[in-house]
Coordinates of C-alpha atoms in Angstrom, one line a residue:
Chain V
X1 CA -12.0 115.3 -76.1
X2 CA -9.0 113.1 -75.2
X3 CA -8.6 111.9 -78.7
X4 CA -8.7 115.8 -79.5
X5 CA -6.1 116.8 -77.3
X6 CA -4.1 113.5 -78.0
X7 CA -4.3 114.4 -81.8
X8 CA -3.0 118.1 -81.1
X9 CA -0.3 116.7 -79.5
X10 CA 1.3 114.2 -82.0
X11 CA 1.0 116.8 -84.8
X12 CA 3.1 119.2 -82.7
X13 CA 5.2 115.8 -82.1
X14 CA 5.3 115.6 -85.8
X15 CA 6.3 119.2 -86.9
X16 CA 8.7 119.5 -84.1
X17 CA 10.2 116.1 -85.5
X18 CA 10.6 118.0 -89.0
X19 CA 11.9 121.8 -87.9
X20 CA 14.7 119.5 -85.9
X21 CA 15.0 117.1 -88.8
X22 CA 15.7 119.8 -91.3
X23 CA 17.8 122.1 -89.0
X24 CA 20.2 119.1 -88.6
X25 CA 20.3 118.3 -91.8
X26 CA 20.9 121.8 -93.1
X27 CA 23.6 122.5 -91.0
X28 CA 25.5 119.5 -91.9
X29 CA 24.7 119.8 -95.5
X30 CA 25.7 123.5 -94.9
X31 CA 29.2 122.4 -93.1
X32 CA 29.9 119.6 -96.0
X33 CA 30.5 122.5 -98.6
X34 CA 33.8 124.0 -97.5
X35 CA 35.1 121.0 -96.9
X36 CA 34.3 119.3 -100.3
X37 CA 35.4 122.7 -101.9
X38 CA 39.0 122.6 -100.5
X39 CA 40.1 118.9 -99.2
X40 CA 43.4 120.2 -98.4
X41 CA 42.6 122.9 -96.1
X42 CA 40.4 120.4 -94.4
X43 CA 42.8 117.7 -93.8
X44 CA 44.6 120.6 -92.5
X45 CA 42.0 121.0 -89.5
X46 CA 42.1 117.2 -88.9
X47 CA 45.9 117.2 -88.6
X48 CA 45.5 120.5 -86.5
X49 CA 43.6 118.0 -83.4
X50 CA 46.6 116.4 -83.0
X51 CA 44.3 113.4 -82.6
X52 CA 45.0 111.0 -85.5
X53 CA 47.7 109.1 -87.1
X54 CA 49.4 110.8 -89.9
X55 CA 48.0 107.8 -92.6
X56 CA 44.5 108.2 -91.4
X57 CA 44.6 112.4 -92.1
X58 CA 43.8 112.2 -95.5
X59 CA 41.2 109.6 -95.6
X60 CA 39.3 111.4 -93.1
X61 CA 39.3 114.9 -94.8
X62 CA 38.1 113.1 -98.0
X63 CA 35.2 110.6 -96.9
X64 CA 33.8 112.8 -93.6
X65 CA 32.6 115.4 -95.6
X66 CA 30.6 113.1 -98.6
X67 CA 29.3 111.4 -94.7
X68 CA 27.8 114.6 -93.9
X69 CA 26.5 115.5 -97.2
X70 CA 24.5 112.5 -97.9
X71 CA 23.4 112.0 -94.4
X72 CA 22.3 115.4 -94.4
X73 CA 20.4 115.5 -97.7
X74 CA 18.8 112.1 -96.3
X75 CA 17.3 113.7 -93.5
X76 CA 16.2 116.7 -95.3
X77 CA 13.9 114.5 -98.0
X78 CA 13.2 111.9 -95.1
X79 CA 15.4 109.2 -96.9
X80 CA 16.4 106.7 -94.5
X81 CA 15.7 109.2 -91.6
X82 CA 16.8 106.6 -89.2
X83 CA 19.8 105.3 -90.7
X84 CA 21.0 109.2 -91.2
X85 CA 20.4 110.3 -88.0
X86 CA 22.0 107.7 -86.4
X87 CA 25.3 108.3 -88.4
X88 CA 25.1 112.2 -87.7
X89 CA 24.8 111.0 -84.0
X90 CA 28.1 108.9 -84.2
X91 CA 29.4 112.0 -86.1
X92 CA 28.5 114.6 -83.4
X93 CA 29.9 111.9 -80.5
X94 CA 33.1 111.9 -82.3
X95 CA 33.2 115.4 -82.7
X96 CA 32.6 116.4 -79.1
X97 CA 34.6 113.4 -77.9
X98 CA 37.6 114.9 -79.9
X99 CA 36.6 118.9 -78.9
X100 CA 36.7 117.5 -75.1
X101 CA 40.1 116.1 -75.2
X102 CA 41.6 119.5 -77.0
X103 CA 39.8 121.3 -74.2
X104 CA 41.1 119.6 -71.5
X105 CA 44.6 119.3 -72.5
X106 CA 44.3 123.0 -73.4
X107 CA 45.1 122.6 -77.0
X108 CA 44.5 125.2 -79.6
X109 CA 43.4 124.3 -82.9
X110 CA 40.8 125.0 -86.2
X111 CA 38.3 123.0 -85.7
X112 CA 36.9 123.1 -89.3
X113 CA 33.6 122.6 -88.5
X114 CA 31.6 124.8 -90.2
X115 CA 34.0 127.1 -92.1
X116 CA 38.0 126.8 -92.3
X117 CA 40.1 129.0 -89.9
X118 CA 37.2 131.3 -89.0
X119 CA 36.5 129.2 -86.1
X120 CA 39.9 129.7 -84.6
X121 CA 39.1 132.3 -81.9
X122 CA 35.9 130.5 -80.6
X123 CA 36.0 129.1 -77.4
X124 CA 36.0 125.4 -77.5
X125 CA 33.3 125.2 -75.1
X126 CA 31.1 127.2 -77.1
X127 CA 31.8 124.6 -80.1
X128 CA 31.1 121.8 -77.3
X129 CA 28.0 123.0 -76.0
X130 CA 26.8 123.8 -80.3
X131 CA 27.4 120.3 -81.0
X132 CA 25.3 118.9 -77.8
X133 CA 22.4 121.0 -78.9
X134 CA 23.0 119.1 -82.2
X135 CA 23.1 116.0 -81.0
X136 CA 20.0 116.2 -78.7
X137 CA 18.1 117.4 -81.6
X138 CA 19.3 115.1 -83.9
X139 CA 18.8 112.4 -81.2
X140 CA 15.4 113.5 -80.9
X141 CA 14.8 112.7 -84.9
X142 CA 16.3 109.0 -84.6
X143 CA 14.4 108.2 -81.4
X144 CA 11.0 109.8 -83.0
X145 CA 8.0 106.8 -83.7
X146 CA 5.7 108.9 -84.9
X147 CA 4.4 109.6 -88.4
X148 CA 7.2 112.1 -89.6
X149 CA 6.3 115.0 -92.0
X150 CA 7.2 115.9 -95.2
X151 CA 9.3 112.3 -95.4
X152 CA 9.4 110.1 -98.5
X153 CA 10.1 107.0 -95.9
X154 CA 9.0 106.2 -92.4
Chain T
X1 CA 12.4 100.3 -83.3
X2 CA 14.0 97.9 -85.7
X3 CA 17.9 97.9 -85.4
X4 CA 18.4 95.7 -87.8
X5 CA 16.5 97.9 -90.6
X6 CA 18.5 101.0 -89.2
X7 CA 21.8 99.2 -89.2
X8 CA 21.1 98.4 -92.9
X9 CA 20.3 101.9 -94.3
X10 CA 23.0 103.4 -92.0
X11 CA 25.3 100.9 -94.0
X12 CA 23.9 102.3 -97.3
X13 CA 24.5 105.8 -96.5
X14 CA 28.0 105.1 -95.8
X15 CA 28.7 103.5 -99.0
X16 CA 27.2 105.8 -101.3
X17 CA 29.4 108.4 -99.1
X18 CA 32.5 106.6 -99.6
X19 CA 31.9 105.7 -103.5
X20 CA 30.8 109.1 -103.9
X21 CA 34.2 110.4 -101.8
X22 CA 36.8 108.4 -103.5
X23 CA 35.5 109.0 -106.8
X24 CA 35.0 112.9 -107.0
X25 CA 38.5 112.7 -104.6
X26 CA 40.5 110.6 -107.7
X27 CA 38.4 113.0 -110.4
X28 CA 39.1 116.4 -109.1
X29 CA 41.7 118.5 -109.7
X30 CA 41.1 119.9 -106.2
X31 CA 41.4 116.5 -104.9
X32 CA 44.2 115.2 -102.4
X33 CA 46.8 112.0 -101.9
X34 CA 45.2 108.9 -99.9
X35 CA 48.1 109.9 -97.2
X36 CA 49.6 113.3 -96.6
X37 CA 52.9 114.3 -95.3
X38 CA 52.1 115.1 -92.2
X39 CA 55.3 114.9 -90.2
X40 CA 57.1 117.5 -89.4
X41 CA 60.3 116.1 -89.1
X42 CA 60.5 115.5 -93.0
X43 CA 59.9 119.2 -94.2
X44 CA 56.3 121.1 -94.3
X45 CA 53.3 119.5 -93.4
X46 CA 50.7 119.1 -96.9
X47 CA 48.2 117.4 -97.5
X48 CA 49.3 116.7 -101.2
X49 CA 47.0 118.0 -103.4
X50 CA 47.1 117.2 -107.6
X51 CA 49.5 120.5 -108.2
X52 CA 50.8 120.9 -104.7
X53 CA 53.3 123.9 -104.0
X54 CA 55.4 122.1 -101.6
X55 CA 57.7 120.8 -103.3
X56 CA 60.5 118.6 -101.0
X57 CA 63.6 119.6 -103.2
X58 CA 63.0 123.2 -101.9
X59 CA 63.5 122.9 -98.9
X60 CA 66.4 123.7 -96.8
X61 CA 65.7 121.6 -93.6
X62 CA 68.4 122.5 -91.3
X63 CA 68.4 126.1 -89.7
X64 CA 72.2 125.9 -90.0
X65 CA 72.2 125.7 -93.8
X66 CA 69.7 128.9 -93.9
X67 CA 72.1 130.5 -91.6
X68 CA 75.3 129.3 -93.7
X69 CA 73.5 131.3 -96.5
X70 CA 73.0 134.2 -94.4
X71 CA 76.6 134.6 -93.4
X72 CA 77.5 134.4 -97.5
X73 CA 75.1 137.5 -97.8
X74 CA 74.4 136.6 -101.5
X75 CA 70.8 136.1 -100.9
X76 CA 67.8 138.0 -100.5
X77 CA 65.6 136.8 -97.3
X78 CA 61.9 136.9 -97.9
X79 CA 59.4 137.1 -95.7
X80 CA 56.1 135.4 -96.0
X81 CA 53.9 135.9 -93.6
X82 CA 51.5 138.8 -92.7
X83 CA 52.8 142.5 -92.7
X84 CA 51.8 143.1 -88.6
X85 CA 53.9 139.8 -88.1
X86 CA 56.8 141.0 -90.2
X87 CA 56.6 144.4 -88.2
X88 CA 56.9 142.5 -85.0
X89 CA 60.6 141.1 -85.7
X90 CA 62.0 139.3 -89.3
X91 CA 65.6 137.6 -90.3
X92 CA 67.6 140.8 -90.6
X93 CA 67.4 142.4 -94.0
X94 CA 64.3 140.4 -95.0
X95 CA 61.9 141.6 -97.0
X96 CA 58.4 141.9 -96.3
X97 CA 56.1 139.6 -99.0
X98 CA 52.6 138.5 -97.8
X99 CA 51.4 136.1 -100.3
X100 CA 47.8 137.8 -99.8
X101 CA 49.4 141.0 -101.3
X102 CA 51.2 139.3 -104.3
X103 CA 49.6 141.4 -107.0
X104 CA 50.4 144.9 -105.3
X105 CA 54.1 143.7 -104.5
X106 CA 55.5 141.2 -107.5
X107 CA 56.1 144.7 -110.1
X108 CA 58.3 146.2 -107.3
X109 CA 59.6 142.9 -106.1
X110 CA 60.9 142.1 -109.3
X111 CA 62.7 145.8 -110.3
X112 CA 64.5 145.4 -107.3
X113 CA 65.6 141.9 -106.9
X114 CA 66.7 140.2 -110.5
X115 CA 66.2 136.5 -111.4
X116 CA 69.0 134.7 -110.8
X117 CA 69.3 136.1 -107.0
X118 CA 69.3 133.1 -104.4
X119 CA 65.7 133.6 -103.1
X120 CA 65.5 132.2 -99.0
X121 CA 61.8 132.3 -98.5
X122 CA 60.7 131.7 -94.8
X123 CA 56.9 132.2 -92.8
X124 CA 56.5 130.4 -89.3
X125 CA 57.1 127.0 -89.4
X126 CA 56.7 123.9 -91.1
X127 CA 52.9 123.9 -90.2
X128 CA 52.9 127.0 -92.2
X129 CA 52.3 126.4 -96.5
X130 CA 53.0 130.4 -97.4
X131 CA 56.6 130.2 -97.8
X132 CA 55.8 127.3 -100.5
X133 CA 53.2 129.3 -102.3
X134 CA 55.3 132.2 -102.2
X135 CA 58.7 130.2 -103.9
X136 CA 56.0 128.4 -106.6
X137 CA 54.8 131.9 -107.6
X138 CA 58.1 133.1 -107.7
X139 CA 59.4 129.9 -109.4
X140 CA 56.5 130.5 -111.9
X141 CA 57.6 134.5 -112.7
X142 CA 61.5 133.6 -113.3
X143 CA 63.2 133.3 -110.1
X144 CA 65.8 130.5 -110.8
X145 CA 66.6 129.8 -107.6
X146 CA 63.8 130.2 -105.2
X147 CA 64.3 127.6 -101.6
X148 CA 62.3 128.0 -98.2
X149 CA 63.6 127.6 -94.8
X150 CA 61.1 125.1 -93.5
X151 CA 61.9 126.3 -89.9
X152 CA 60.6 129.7 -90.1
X153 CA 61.2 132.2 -88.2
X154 CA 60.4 131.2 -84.8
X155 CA 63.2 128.6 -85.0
X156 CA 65.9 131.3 -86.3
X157 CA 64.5 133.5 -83.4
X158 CA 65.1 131.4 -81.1
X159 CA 68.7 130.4 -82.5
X160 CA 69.8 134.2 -81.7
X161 CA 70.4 134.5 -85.0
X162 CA 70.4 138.1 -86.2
X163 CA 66.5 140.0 -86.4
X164 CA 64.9 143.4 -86.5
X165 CA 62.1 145.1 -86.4

């Protein structure tokens, strides 16, 4: 009976681990694509946080996006499911990190995240509170030490 | 939960990304410059791309200079940016060119306005690329002498330099 009950609850554990696993990793698989597609308009949004130094604005529009892609596909196959998750962790820290300090200081901006321009007229809180849900799922992935689903590594 | 192991396959990720980056990024012909222009105080911000339409020499930097050309009423002011903006004040005798609407306007632009007219192409700003892509269209149809007034028209606004609606 316990082992019953104990054995119902790791497999919900398990799919839980893979809905969250693939949702993350869609998404930021999903918000890789305009980016990759148009570099330019990208390093647009970055220079539009008013956040980084002028030399770093390229770099940033060209490697971030290749960061999510890969990361994202990892998660989705279960490649290095740890590993990716942490990096979409430090991703989504540095993303609400920067989101805070433009909603504090009250500055508008594109913030580029999941399609160019078109995210303009969303409050920044909203984007905020997105990226926490993110985060917390995506935290849920990396801290996960059960057997996970669908994976082709552990 | 070994760090260690996750440190190490974080580490790979990140390297396939940035191989994988750079390499598309120097093969593309949508790809960009390592740095950008990105200051303002040098002329319209860009990223740089492979055939990028800002092109410095374009450029008239000071509002003055635009104005100078103004007062010599030998060129045609155009206008950039959307229609509703345009309708809401423009340099006085501008004319209304929204790069979105290039293909319904360029026939009529170009029976009214021959190619050797001094073209002074403005939108909002130096934050703002349309002016560029306008004068590189332009440029590309004929137009032998197509500059942009990086300030825009905020800046020649705000001058009390003459508008209208």
């Amino acid at each position: 009976m316990i082992r019953e009950s104990y054995t119902r609850v790791s497999g919900t554990k398990e799919w839980i681990e893979l809905i969250l696993r693939w949702l993350v990793g869609c998404v930021f698989i999903y918000a890789s694509f305009h980016k990759i597609s148009d570099p330019a308009l990208f390093a647009k949004s970055v220079y539009s946080y008013a956040l980084f130094p002028s030399g770093l604005i390229n770099l940033i529009a060209i490697v971030i996006p290749y960061i999510e892609l890969l990361s994202g596909l990892f998660l989705v196959f279960g490649v290095y499911p740890r590993g990716a998750s942490s990096i979409i962790n430090g991703l989504l820290v540095l993303f609400i990190v920067c989101l805070s300090i433009n909603l504090i200081r009250g500055h508008q901006f594109d913030c580029g995240c999941l399609s160019a321009g078109e995210e303009m007229d969303k409050p920044t809180r909203w984007l905020l509170i997105r990226d926490i849900l993110y985060l917390m799922a995506c935290a849920y992935v990396f801290f996960y030490k059960g057997r996970r689903r669908l994976s082709l590594m552990q | 939960m070994n760090s260690q192991k996750t440190i190490k396959e974080a580490v790979v990720i990140l390297a396939l990304a940035l191989i994988t980056a750079f390499s598309i990024n120097f093969i593309s012909p949508r790809g960009i410059a390592l740095v950008g222009q990105w200051d303002t105080s040098q002329g319209v911000v860009s990223a740089r791309t492979k055939n990028d339409v800002v092109h410095e020499e374009r450029e008239i930097n000071d509002i003055m200079d635009a104005k100078a050309v103004f007062d010599e009423h030998t060129a045609v002011f155009v206008d950039a940016r959307r229609r509703e903006e345009f309708e809401e004040g423009h340099v006085k005798g501008a004319v209304p060119f929204p790069v979105k609407e290039y293909e319904n306007i360029i026939e009529s632009f170009i029976e009214s306005n021959p190619f050797d007219v001094p073209l002074v192409i403005y939108c909002s700003g130096r934050e703002c690329e349309d002016s560029h892509v306008l004068a590189s269209y332009l440029s590309d149809e004929g137009y032998l002498n197509a500059r942009v007034m990086v300030d825009g028209f905020p800046l020649w606004q705000s001058k009390g330099f003459p508008v209208e609606k």
